[in-house]
mmCIF file of N, CA and C in Angstrom:
data_model
loop_
_atom_site.group_PDB
_atom_site.id
_atom_site.type_symbol
_atom_site.label_atom_id
_atom_site.label_comp_id
_atom_site.label_asym_id
_atom_site.label_seq_id
_atom_site.Cartn_x
_atom_site.Cartn_y
_atom_site.Cartn_z
ATOM 1 N N UNK A 4 -14.322 46.269 24.386
ATOM 2 C CA UNK A 4 -13.000 45.605 24.412
ATOM 3 C C UNK A 4 -13.017 44.711 25.637
ATOM 4 N N UNK A 5 -12.776 43.380 25.389
ATOM 5 C CA UNK A 5 -12.685 42.331 26.361
ATOM 6 C C UNK A 5 -11.135 41.962 26.759
ATOM 7 N N UNK A 6 -11.080 41.647 27.868
ATOM 8 C CA UNK A 6 -9.756 41.014 28.122
ATOM 9 C C UNK A 6 -9.448 39.762 27.275
ATOM 10 N N UNK A 7 -8.310 39.414 27.004
ATOM 11 C CA UNK A 7 -7.876 38.263 26.055
ATOM 12 C C UNK A 7 -8.483 36.789 26.974
ATOM 13 N N UNK A 8 -8.177 36.791 28.340
ATOM 14 C CA UNK A 8 -8.293 35.675 28.955
ATOM 15 C C UNK A 8 -9.774 35.436 29.218
ATOM 16 N N UNK A 9 -10.750 36.445 28.841
ATOM 17 C CA UNK A 9 -12.335 36.467 29.028
ATOM 18 C C UNK A 9 -12.972 36.004 27.562
ATOM 19 N N UNK A 10 -12.172 36.237 26.530
ATOM 20 C CA UNK A 10 -12.782 35.778 25.317
ATOM 21 C C UNK A 10 -13.269 34.383 25.063
ATOM 22 N N UNK A 11 -14.472 34.167 24.348
ATOM 23 C CA UNK A 11 -14.691 32.812 24.096
ATOM 24 C C UNK A 11 -14.408 32.621 22.744
ATOM 25 N N UNK A 12 -13.224 31.851 22.541
ATOM 26 C CA UNK A 12 -12.744 31.424 21.278
ATOM 27 C C UNK A 12 -12.855 29.998 20.909
ATOM 28 N N UNK A 13 -13.640 29.751 19.913
ATOM 29 C CA UNK A 13 -13.906 28.328 19.704
ATOM 30 C C UNK A 13 -12.824 27.802 18.740
ATOM 31 N N UNK A 14 -12.148 26.735 19.017
ATOM 32 C CA UNK A 14 -11.054 26.110 18.310
ATOM 33 C C UNK A 14 -11.234 24.607 18.056
ATOM 34 N N UNK A 15 -10.683 24.059 17.123
ATOM 35 C CA UNK A 15 -10.971 22.837 16.647
ATOM 36 C C UNK A 15 -9.847 21.936 17.534
ATOM 37 N N UNK A 16 -10.097 20.735 17.961
ATOM 38 C CA UNK A 16 -9.306 19.983 18.708
ATOM 39 C C UNK A 16 -8.317 19.083 17.901
ATOM 40 N N UNK A 17 -8.330 19.156 16.536
ATOM 41 C CA UNK A 17 -7.747 18.441 15.478
ATOM 42 C C UNK A 17 -6.189 18.761 15.511
ATOM 43 N N UNK A 18 -5.831 20.134 15.668
ATOM 44 C CA UNK A 18 -4.394 20.426 15.679
ATOM 45 C C UNK A 18 -3.616 20.004 16.897
ATOM 46 N N UNK A 19 -4.513 19.987 17.946
ATOM 47 C CA UNK A 19 -3.757 19.587 19.185
ATOM 48 C C UNK A 19 -3.594 18.027 19.192
ATOM 49 N N UNK A 20 -4.599 17.309 18.636
ATOM 50 C CA UNK A 20 -4.558 15.977 18.772
ATOM 51 C C UNK A 20 -3.451 15.506 17.584
ATOM 52 N N UNK A 21 -3.287 16.177 16.594
ATOM 53 C CA UNK A 21 -2.300 16.023 15.549
ATOM 54 C C UNK A 21 -0.845 16.127 16.193
ATOM 55 N N UNK A 22 -0.781 17.155 16.985
ATOM 56 C CA UNK A 22 0.563 17.346 17.598
ATOM 57 C C UNK A 22 0.889 16.406 18.669
ATOM 58 N N UNK A 23 -0.098 15.652 19.109
ATOM 59 C CA UNK A 23 0.198 14.592 20.175
ATOM 60 C C UNK A 23 0.820 13.148 19.451
ATOM 61 N N UNK A 24 0.779 13.110 18.087
ATOM 62 C CA UNK A 24 1.338 12.002 17.337
ATOM 63 C C UNK A 24 2.844 12.234 17.156
ATOM 64 N N UNK A 25 3.623 11.135 17.346
ATOM 65 C CA UNK A 25 4.996 11.272 17.022
ATOM 66 C C UNK A 25 5.160 11.476 15.533
ATOM 67 N N UNK A 26 6.101 12.292 15.091
ATOM 68 C CA UNK A 26 6.420 12.442 13.709
ATOM 69 C C UNK A 26 7.525 11.508 13.453
ATOM 70 N N UNK A 27 7.385 10.923 12.127
ATOM 71 C CA UNK A 27 8.536 10.023 11.592
ATOM 72 C C UNK A 27 7.823 9.132 10.686
ATOM 73 N N UNK A 28 8.386 8.109 10.530
ATOM 74 C CA UNK A 28 7.967 7.132 9.563
ATOM 75 C C UNK A 28 6.843 6.335 9.910
ATOM 76 N N UNK A 29 5.782 6.282 8.680
ATOM 77 C CA UNK A 29 4.527 5.608 9.153
ATOM 78 C C UNK A 29 4.701 4.278 9.402
ATOM 79 N N UNK A 30 5.916 3.462 9.055
ATOM 80 C CA UNK A 30 6.068 2.242 9.351
ATOM 81 C C UNK A 30 6.103 1.893 10.727
ATOM 82 N N UNK A 31 6.394 2.891 11.434
ATOM 83 C CA UNK A 31 6.637 2.858 12.997
ATOM 84 C C UNK A 31 5.269 3.102 13.803
ATOM 85 N N UNK A 32 4.134 3.315 13.026
ATOM 86 C CA UNK A 32 3.000 3.562 13.767
ATOM 87 C C UNK A 32 2.136 2.150 13.800
ATOM 88 N N UNK A 33 1.488 1.910 14.750
ATOM 89 C CA UNK A 33 0.663 0.766 14.936
ATOM 90 C C UNK A 33 -0.492 0.975 13.996
ATOM 91 N N UNK A 34 -1.281 -0.033 13.695
ATOM 92 C CA UNK A 34 -2.531 0.137 12.669
ATOM 93 C C UNK A 34 -3.430 1.121 13.171
ATOM 94 N N UNK A 35 -3.681 0.926 14.484
ATOM 95 C CA UNK A 35 -4.772 1.767 15.042
ATOM 96 C C UNK A 35 -4.352 3.258 15.020
ATOM 97 N N UNK A 36 -3.033 3.505 15.302
ATOM 98 C CA UNK A 36 -2.515 4.780 15.426
ATOM 99 C C UNK A 36 -2.562 5.395 14.018
ATOM 100 N N UNK A 37 -2.101 4.662 12.914
ATOM 101 C CA UNK A 37 -2.149 5.109 11.597
ATOM 102 C C UNK A 37 -3.644 5.337 11.237
ATOM 103 N N UNK A 38 -4.518 4.612 11.561
ATOM 104 C CA UNK A 38 -5.908 4.778 11.063
ATOM 105 C C UNK A 38 -6.357 6.119 11.805
ATOM 106 N N UNK A 39 -6.146 6.472 13.105
ATOM 107 C CA UNK A 39 -6.558 7.511 13.664
ATOM 108 C C UNK A 39 -5.832 8.801 13.244
ATOM 109 N N UNK A 40 -4.611 8.697 12.778
ATOM 110 C CA UNK A 40 -4.048 9.792 12.248
ATOM 111 C C UNK A 40 -4.474 10.262 10.867
ATOM 112 N N UNK A 41 -4.783 9.274 10.143
ATOM 113 C CA UNK A 41 -5.638 9.502 8.777
ATOM 114 C C UNK A 41 -6.794 10.169 8.971
ATOM 115 N N UNK A 42 -7.423 9.707 9.848
ATOM 116 C CA UNK A 42 -8.873 10.259 10.214
ATOM 117 C C UNK A 42 -8.547 11.836 10.757
ATOM 118 N N UNK A 43 -7.505 12.212 11.636
ATOM 119 C CA UNK A 43 -7.239 13.465 12.016
ATOM 120 C C UNK A 43 -6.880 14.226 10.807
ATOM 121 N N UNK A 44 -6.178 13.709 10.119
ATOM 122 C CA UNK A 44 -5.481 14.538 8.863
ATOM 123 C C UNK A 44 -6.761 14.909 7.982
ATOM 124 N N UNK A 45 -7.717 14.213 7.681
ATOM 125 C CA UNK A 45 -8.890 14.305 6.905
ATOM 126 C C UNK A 45 -9.754 15.312 7.619
ATOM 127 N N UNK A 46 -9.987 15.241 8.831
ATOM 128 C CA UNK A 46 -10.769 16.126 9.634
ATOM 129 C C UNK A 46 -10.132 17.796 9.695
ATOM 130 N N UNK A 47 -8.767 17.531 9.644
ATOM 131 C CA UNK A 47 -8.063 18.843 9.668
ATOM 132 C C UNK A 47 -7.943 19.450 8.146
ATOM 133 N N UNK A 48 -8.285 18.935 7.186
ATOM 134 C CA UNK A 48 -8.230 19.384 5.847
ATOM 135 C C UNK A 48 -6.943 19.219 5.147
ATOM 136 N N UNK A 49 -5.977 18.318 5.934
ATOM 137 C CA UNK A 49 -4.818 18.177 5.095
ATOM 138 C C UNK A 49 -4.956 16.929 4.138
ATOM 139 N N UNK A 50 -5.489 17.128 3.116
ATOM 140 C CA UNK A 50 -5.862 15.862 2.215
ATOM 141 C C UNK A 50 -4.509 15.371 1.503
ATOM 142 N N UNK A 51 -3.560 16.030 1.176
ATOM 143 C CA UNK A 51 -2.309 15.535 0.603
ATOM 144 C C UNK A 51 -1.678 14.591 1.546
ATOM 145 N N UNK A 52 -1.384 15.113 2.921
ATOM 146 C CA UNK A 52 -0.942 14.176 3.872
ATOM 147 C C UNK A 52 -1.757 12.871 4.046
ATOM 148 N N UNK A 53 -2.844 13.156 4.248
ATOM 149 C CA UNK A 53 -3.871 12.098 4.442
ATOM 150 C C UNK A 53 -3.962 10.953 3.502
ATOM 151 N N UNK A 54 -3.520 11.333 2.010
ATOM 152 C CA UNK A 54 -3.519 10.420 1.038
ATOM 153 C C UNK A 54 -2.152 9.642 1.166
ATOM 154 N N UNK A 55 -1.123 10.308 1.508
ATOM 155 C CA UNK A 55 0.104 9.570 1.766
ATOM 156 C C UNK A 55 0.041 8.555 2.922
ATOM 157 N N UNK A 56 -0.558 9.137 4.056
ATOM 158 C CA UNK A 56 -0.565 8.036 5.145
ATOM 159 C C UNK A 56 -1.703 6.827 4.981
ATOM 160 N N UNK A 57 -2.721 7.342 4.168
ATOM 161 C CA UNK A 57 -3.945 6.447 3.905
ATOM 162 C C UNK A 57 -3.260 5.232 2.963
ATOM 163 N N UNK A 58 -2.404 5.493 2.114
ATOM 164 C CA UNK A 58 -1.879 4.613 1.258
ATOM 165 C C UNK A 58 -1.033 3.575 2.090
ATOM 166 N N UNK A 59 -0.269 4.142 3.094
ATOM 167 C CA UNK A 59 0.533 3.178 3.793
ATOM 168 C C UNK A 59 -0.445 2.469 4.834
ATOM 169 N N UNK A 60 -1.469 3.013 5.313
ATOM 170 C CA UNK A 60 -2.594 2.117 5.979
ATOM 171 C C UNK A 60 -3.180 0.971 5.132
ATOM 172 N N UNK A 61 -3.541 1.287 4.119
ATOM 173 C CA UNK A 61 -4.084 0.397 3.158
ATOM 174 C C UNK A 61 -2.997 -0.662 2.777
ATOM 175 N N UNK A 62 -1.891 -0.411 2.613
ATOM 176 C CA UNK A 62 -0.633 -1.473 2.184
ATOM 177 C C UNK A 62 -0.579 -2.269 3.508
ATOM 178 N N UNK A 63 -0.598 -1.908 4.596
ATOM 179 C CA UNK A 63 -0.593 -2.964 5.700
ATOM 180 C C UNK A 63 -1.593 -4.022 5.562
ATOM 181 N N UNK A 64 -2.813 -3.626 4.939
ATOM 182 C CA UNK A 64 -3.647 -4.885 4.855
ATOM 183 C C UNK A 64 -3.331 -5.576 3.504
ATOM 184 N N UNK A 65 -3.050 -5.086 2.470
ATOM 185 C CA UNK A 65 -3.032 -5.578 0.959
ATOM 186 C C UNK A 65 -1.660 -6.246 1.034
ATOM 187 N N UNK A 66 -0.615 -5.770 1.244
ATOM 188 C CA UNK A 66 0.797 -6.200 0.944
ATOM 189 C C UNK A 66 1.054 -7.449 1.673
ATOM 190 N N UNK A 67 0.647 -7.889 2.963
ATOM 191 C CA UNK A 67 0.895 -9.263 3.414
ATOM 192 C C UNK A 67 0.265 -10.346 2.685
ATOM 193 N N UNK A 68 -0.773 -10.159 1.603
ATOM 194 C CA UNK A 68 -1.205 -11.344 0.940
ATOM 195 C C UNK A 68 -0.311 -11.581 -0.304
ATOM 196 N N UNK A 69 0.671 -10.636 -0.656
ATOM 197 C CA UNK A 69 1.545 -11.041 -1.846
ATOM 198 C C UNK A 69 2.345 -12.242 -1.501
ATOM 199 N N UNK A 70 3.182 -12.406 -0.496
ATOM 200 C CA UNK A 70 3.912 -13.627 -0.324
ATOM 201 C C UNK A 70 3.029 -15.064 -0.412
ATOM 202 N N UNK A 71 1.798 -14.964 -0.094
ATOM 203 C CA UNK A 71 1.112 -16.088 -0.321
ATOM 204 C C UNK A 71 0.769 -16.364 -1.914
ATOM 205 N N UNK A 72 0.496 -15.153 -2.449
ATOM 206 C CA UNK A 72 0.165 -15.355 -4.046
ATOM 207 C C UNK A 72 1.477 -15.709 -4.610
ATOM 208 N N UNK A 73 2.651 -15.077 -4.332
ATOM 209 C CA UNK A 73 3.794 -15.382 -4.935
ATOM 210 C C UNK A 73 4.219 -16.811 -4.714
ATOM 211 N N UNK A 74 3.925 -17.304 -3.417
ATOM 212 C CA UNK A 74 4.248 -18.836 -3.262
ATOM 213 C C UNK A 74 3.497 -19.831 -4.137
ATOM 214 N N UNK A 75 2.234 -19.444 -4.369
ATOM 215 C CA UNK A 75 1.284 -20.329 -5.166
ATOM 216 C C UNK A 75 1.769 -20.176 -6.484
ATOM 217 N N UNK A 76 1.907 -18.928 -7.055
ATOM 218 C CA UNK A 76 2.429 -18.964 -8.463
ATOM 219 C C UNK A 76 3.902 -19.427 -8.700
ATOM 220 N N UNK A 77 4.670 -19.211 -7.826
ATOM 221 C CA UNK A 77 5.855 -19.748 -7.903
ATOM 222 C C UNK A 77 6.058 -21.401 -7.793
ATOM 223 N N UNK A 78 5.286 -21.815 -7.024
ATOM 224 C CA UNK A 78 5.157 -23.526 -7.176
ATOM 225 C C UNK A 78 4.514 -23.872 -8.648
ATOM 226 N N UNK A 79 3.529 -23.216 -9.090
ATOM 227 C CA UNK A 79 3.073 -23.751 -10.450
ATOM 228 C C UNK A 79 4.030 -23.282 -11.504
ATOM 229 N N UNK A 80 4.770 -22.246 -11.293
ATOM 230 C CA UNK A 80 5.778 -21.898 -12.443
ATOM 231 C C UNK A 80 7.144 -22.655 -12.236
ATOM 232 N N UNK A 81 7.409 -22.894 -11.124
ATOM 233 C CA UNK A 81 8.622 -23.888 -10.961
ATOM 234 C C UNK A 81 8.702 -25.237 -11.224
ATOM 235 N N UNK A 82 7.448 -25.870 -11.482
ATOM 236 C CA UNK A 82 7.293 -27.337 -11.795
ATOM 237 C C UNK A 82 7.890 -27.393 -13.161
ATOM 238 N N UNK A 83 8.850 -28.311 -13.254
ATOM 239 C CA UNK A 83 9.573 -28.608 -14.689
ATOM 240 C C UNK A 83 9.343 -30.060 -15.018
ATOM 241 N N UNK A 84 9.197 -30.494 -16.117
ATOM 242 C CA UNK A 84 9.365 -31.950 -16.598
ATOM 243 C C UNK A 84 10.708 -32.283 -16.586
ATOM 244 N N UNK A 85 10.978 -33.644 -16.239
ATOM 245 C CA UNK A 85 12.386 -34.030 -15.842
ATOM 246 C C UNK A 85 13.070 -34.180 -17.258
ATOM 247 N N UNK A 86 12.249 -34.305 -18.435
ATOM 248 C CA UNK A 86 13.000 -34.417 -19.609
ATOM 249 C C UNK A 86 13.093 -33.211 -20.631
ATOM 250 N N UNK A 87 12.642 -32.009 -19.658
ATOM 251 C CA UNK A 87 12.846 -30.601 -20.429
ATOM 252 C C UNK A 87 14.077 -30.245 -20.639
ATOM 253 N N UNK A 88 14.297 -29.700 -21.899
ATOM 254 C CA UNK A 88 15.589 -29.271 -22.160
ATOM 255 C C UNK A 88 15.841 -27.829 -21.757
ATOM 256 N N UNK A 89 14.698 -27.054 -21.482
ATOM 257 C CA UNK A 89 14.849 -25.796 -20.880
ATOM 258 C C UNK A 89 14.511 -25.657 -19.273
ATOM 259 N N UNK A 90 15.095 -24.981 -18.746
ATOM 260 C CA UNK A 90 14.634 -24.563 -17.132
ATOM 261 C C UNK A 90 14.416 -23.343 -17.153
ATOM 262 N N UNK A 91 13.060 -22.809 -17.482
ATOM 263 C CA UNK A 91 12.957 -21.432 -17.485
ATOM 264 C C UNK A 91 11.970 -21.006 -16.250
ATOM 265 N N UNK A 92 11.674 -21.978 -15.410
ATOM 266 C CA UNK A 92 10.849 -21.528 -14.250
ATOM 267 C C UNK A 92 11.359 -20.688 -13.422
ATOM 268 N N UNK A 93 12.546 -20.553 -12.989
ATOM 269 C CA UNK A 93 13.131 -19.682 -12.164
ATOM 270 C C UNK A 93 13.272 -18.330 -12.759
ATOM 271 N N UNK A 94 13.618 -18.221 -14.138
ATOM 272 C CA UNK A 94 13.512 -17.110 -14.862
ATOM 273 C C UNK A 94 12.173 -16.293 -14.885
ATOM 274 N N UNK A 95 11.179 -17.211 -14.925
ATOM 275 C CA UNK A 95 9.656 -16.654 -15.145
ATOM 276 C C UNK A 95 9.431 -16.092 -13.658
ATOM 277 N N UNK A 96 9.749 -16.987 -12.557
ATOM 278 C CA UNK A 96 9.494 -16.454 -11.179
ATOM 279 C C UNK A 96 10.332 -15.327 -10.749
ATOM 280 N N UNK A 97 11.330 -15.127 -11.212
ATOM 281 C CA UNK A 97 12.265 -13.803 -11.046
ATOM 282 C C UNK A 97 11.458 -12.644 -11.824
ATOM 283 N N UNK A 98 11.030 -12.865 -12.850
ATOM 284 C CA UNK A 98 10.236 -11.803 -13.795
ATOM 285 C C UNK A 98 8.981 -11.409 -12.932
ATOM 286 N N UNK A 99 8.316 -12.260 -12.353
ATOM 287 C CA UNK A 99 7.122 -12.121 -11.677
ATOM 288 C C UNK A 99 7.464 -11.220 -10.133
ATOM 289 N N UNK A 100 8.487 -11.666 -9.606
ATOM 290 C CA UNK A 100 8.813 -10.892 -8.582
ATOM 291 C C UNK A 100 9.472 -9.531 -8.963
ATOM 292 N N UNK A 101 9.998 -9.426 -9.893
ATOM 293 C CA UNK A 101 10.525 -8.056 -10.510
ATOM 294 C C UNK A 101 9.247 -7.147 -10.810
ATOM 295 N N UNK A 102 8.243 -7.750 -11.575
ATOM 296 C CA UNK A 102 6.973 -6.968 -11.819
ATOM 297 C C UNK A 102 6.312 -6.540 -10.506
ATOM 298 N N UNK A 103 6.343 -7.273 -9.544
ATOM 299 C CA UNK A 103 5.855 -6.940 -8.220
ATOM 300 C C UNK A 103 6.534 -5.691 -7.584
ATOM 301 N N UNK A 104 7.812 -5.864 -7.649
ATOM 302 C CA UNK A 104 8.859 -4.937 -6.991
ATOM 303 C C UNK A 104 8.820 -3.675 -7.662
ATOM 304 N N UNK A 105 8.364 -3.406 -8.887
ATOM 305 C CA UNK A 105 8.237 -2.303 -9.721
ATOM 306 C C UNK A 105 6.895 -1.883 -9.255
ATOM 307 N N UNK A 106 5.854 -2.460 -9.216
ATOM 308 C CA UNK A 106 4.605 -1.831 -9.094
ATOM 309 C C UNK A 106 4.294 -1.403 -7.732
ATOM 310 N N UNK A 107 4.887 -1.979 -6.742
ATOM 311 C CA UNK A 107 4.769 -1.258 -5.292
ATOM 312 C C UNK A 107 5.084 0.197 -5.206
ATOM 313 N N UNK A 108 6.241 0.532 -5.697
ATOM 314 C CA UNK A 108 6.496 2.104 -5.452
ATOM 315 C C UNK A 108 5.763 2.852 -6.475
ATOM 316 N N UNK A 109 5.420 2.212 -7.555
ATOM 317 C CA UNK A 109 4.731 3.151 -8.534
ATOM 318 C C UNK A 109 3.347 3.380 -8.076
ATOM 319 N N UNK A 110 2.593 2.275 -7.686
ATOM 320 C CA UNK A 110 1.346 2.369 -7.107
ATOM 321 C C UNK A 110 1.375 3.303 -5.849
ATOM 322 N N UNK A 111 2.263 3.143 -5.040
ATOM 323 C CA UNK A 111 2.522 4.122 -3.830
ATOM 324 C C UNK A 111 2.361 5.505 -4.197
ATOM 325 N N UNK A 112 3.118 5.897 -5.296
ATOM 326 C CA UNK A 112 3.201 7.333 -5.728
ATOM 327 C C UNK A 112 1.844 7.654 -6.391
ATOM 328 N N UNK A 113 1.247 6.666 -7.043
ATOM 329 C CA UNK A 113 -0.029 7.172 -7.738
ATOM 330 C C UNK A 113 -1.029 7.463 -6.670
ATOM 331 N N UNK A 114 -0.976 6.514 -5.722
ATOM 332 C CA UNK A 114 -2.191 6.724 -4.643
ATOM 333 C C UNK A 114 -1.861 8.052 -3.947
ATOM 334 N N UNK A 115 -0.549 8.256 -3.416
ATOM 335 C CA UNK A 115 -0.263 9.316 -2.630
ATOM 336 C C UNK A 115 -0.462 10.660 -3.318
ATOM 337 N N UNK A 116 -0.319 10.888 -4.729
ATOM 338 C CA UNK A 116 -0.424 12.024 -5.276
ATOM 339 C C UNK A 116 -1.966 12.259 -5.902
ATOM 340 N N UNK A 117 -2.753 11.105 -5.532
ATOM 341 C CA UNK A 117 -4.277 11.318 -5.981
ATOM 342 C C UNK A 117 -4.457 10.987 -7.306
ATOM 343 N N UNK A 118 -3.589 10.368 -8.373
ATOM 344 C CA UNK A 118 -3.899 9.975 -9.623
ATOM 345 C C UNK A 118 -5.142 9.044 -9.660
ATOM 346 N N UNK A 119 -5.043 8.033 -8.840
ATOM 347 C CA UNK A 119 -6.171 7.089 -8.452
ATOM 348 C C UNK A 119 -6.637 7.150 -7.128
ATOM 349 N N UNK A 120 -7.659 6.696 -6.833
ATOM 350 C CA UNK A 120 -8.100 6.456 -5.328
ATOM 351 C C UNK A 120 -7.219 5.646 -4.628
ATOM 352 N N UNK A 121 -7.006 6.030 -3.303
ATOM 353 C CA UNK A 121 -6.095 5.230 -2.558
ATOM 354 C C UNK A 121 -6.443 3.764 -2.448
ATOM 355 N N UNK A 122 -7.642 3.418 -2.453
ATOM 356 C CA UNK A 122 -7.765 1.904 -2.346
ATOM 357 C C UNK A 122 -7.435 1.135 -3.639
ATOM 358 N N UNK A 123 -7.921 1.913 -4.699
ATOM 359 C CA UNK A 123 -7.577 1.075 -5.983
ATOM 360 C C UNK A 123 -5.811 1.093 -6.264
ATOM 361 N N UNK A 124 -5.283 2.051 -5.921
ATOM 362 C CA UNK A 124 -3.788 2.101 -5.851
ATOM 363 C C UNK A 124 -3.026 1.256 -4.866
ATOM 364 N N UNK A 125 -3.699 0.886 -3.877
ATOM 365 C CA UNK A 125 -3.093 -0.050 -2.871
ATOM 366 C C UNK A 125 -3.300 -1.496 -3.615
ATOM 367 N N UNK A 126 -4.444 -1.764 -4.181
ATOM 368 C CA UNK A 126 -4.758 -3.179 -4.901
ATOM 369 C C UNK A 126 -3.923 -3.376 -6.121
ATOM 370 N N UNK A 127 -3.391 -2.399 -6.598
ATOM 371 C CA UNK A 127 -2.764 -2.527 -7.933
ATOM 372 C C UNK A 127 -1.558 -3.416 -8.061
ATOM 373 N N UNK A 128 -0.676 -3.497 -7.187
ATOM 374 C CA UNK A 128 0.350 -4.498 -7.213
ATOM 375 C C UNK A 128 0.088 -5.817 -6.960
ATOM 376 N N UNK A 129 -1.115 -6.204 -6.321
ATOM 377 C CA UNK A 129 -2.030 -7.412 -5.943
ATOM 378 C C UNK A 129 -2.393 -7.968 -7.323
ATOM 379 N N UNK A 130 -3.217 -6.918 -7.948
ATOM 380 C CA UNK A 130 -3.857 -7.315 -9.241
ATOM 381 C C UNK A 130 -2.873 -7.750 -10.346
ATOM 382 N N UNK A 131 -1.750 -6.849 -10.457
ATOM 383 C CA UNK A 131 -0.992 -6.837 -11.570
ATOM 384 C C UNK A 131 0.002 -8.279 -11.221
ATOM 385 N N UNK A 132 0.399 -8.588 -9.960
ATOM 386 C CA UNK A 132 0.929 -9.709 -9.720
ATOM 387 C C UNK A 132 0.066 -11.108 -10.119
ATOM 388 N N UNK A 133 -1.161 -10.904 -9.836
ATOM 389 C CA UNK A 133 -2.142 -12.108 -9.977
ATOM 390 C C UNK A 133 -2.158 -12.306 -11.674
ATOM 391 N N UNK A 134 -2.349 -11.065 -12.431
ATOM 392 C CA UNK A 134 -2.406 -11.040 -13.898
ATOM 393 C C UNK A 134 -1.108 -11.740 -14.465
ATOM 394 N N UNK A 135 -0.088 -11.036 -14.021
ATOM 395 C CA UNK A 135 1.276 -11.575 -14.426
ATOM 396 C C UNK A 135 1.373 -12.968 -14.095
ATOM 397 N N UNK A 136 1.116 -13.530 -12.900
ATOM 398 C CA UNK A 136 1.249 -14.930 -12.587
ATOM 399 C C UNK A 136 0.481 -15.793 -13.593
ATOM 400 N N UNK A 137 -0.851 -15.368 -13.854
ATOM 401 C CA UNK A 137 -1.615 -16.067 -14.608
ATOM 402 C C UNK A 137 -1.193 -16.141 -16.057
ATOM 403 N N UNK A 138 -0.755 -15.079 -16.412
ATOM 404 C CA UNK A 138 -0.165 -14.918 -17.769
ATOM 405 C C UNK A 138 1.024 -15.899 -17.830
ATOM 406 N N UNK A 139 2.017 -15.899 -17.024
ATOM 407 C CA UNK A 139 2.994 -16.625 -17.049
ATOM 408 C C UNK A 139 2.733 -18.309 -16.858
ATOM 409 N N UNK A 140 1.740 -18.622 -16.282
ATOM 410 C CA UNK A 140 1.223 -20.008 -16.076
ATOM 411 C C UNK A 140 0.532 -20.405 -17.431
ATOM 412 N N UNK A 141 -0.106 -19.455 -18.034
ATOM 413 C CA UNK A 141 -0.619 -19.870 -19.329
ATOM 414 C C UNK A 141 0.625 -20.209 -20.338
ATOM 415 N N UNK A 142 1.556 -19.157 -20.471
ATOM 416 C CA UNK A 142 2.684 -19.287 -21.253
ATOM 417 C C UNK A 142 3.618 -20.716 -20.828
ATOM 418 N N UNK A 143 3.446 -21.118 -19.647
ATOM 419 C CA UNK A 143 4.188 -22.422 -19.484
ATOM 420 C C UNK A 143 3.516 -23.706 -20.041
ATOM 421 N N UNK A 144 1.993 -23.330 -19.676
ATOM 422 C CA UNK A 144 1.408 -24.417 -20.405
ATOM 423 C C UNK A 144 1.519 -24.738 -21.764
ATOM 424 N N UNK A 145 1.558 -23.593 -22.609
ATOM 425 C CA UNK A 145 1.858 -23.573 -23.864
ATOM 426 C C UNK A 145 3.111 -24.029 -24.502
ATOM 427 N N UNK A 146 4.238 -23.972 -23.511
ATOM 428 C CA UNK A 146 5.620 -24.494 -23.905
ATOM 429 C C UNK A 146 5.461 -25.970 -24.063
ATOM 430 N N UNK A 147 4.617 -26.712 -23.324
ATOM 431 C CA UNK A 147 4.403 -28.116 -23.455
ATOM 432 C C UNK A 147 5.379 -28.850 -22.642
#
């Protein structure tokens, strides 16, 4: 029998490192903190939490591209002929924005619970917005 203070107990540094992170909203983390937190969660075997935070990390890189894409498609969709009897450009642009706003929480949930890999789920709103914008532009061309 050995005294407790003399026992050689090997422990992982991961739980202590996880306790050093502030708890709260992932939006409050810096990108470097969020990246480190995801890595620690994976090392600690907390895969469910790691997926949740990894989705937030990937969205930090992907979602800033959306305003640029929406501006490009919005300009193309909003162009009207001066003699056009219908003004549907605003309606189509609003529909594209609604499509994007629906797919962000859906893809976040799909990636967080593991239905799709987090990288693919993070790209899903971007891909759907591009496909929807292209479809709307083709529809606008056919209107004449």
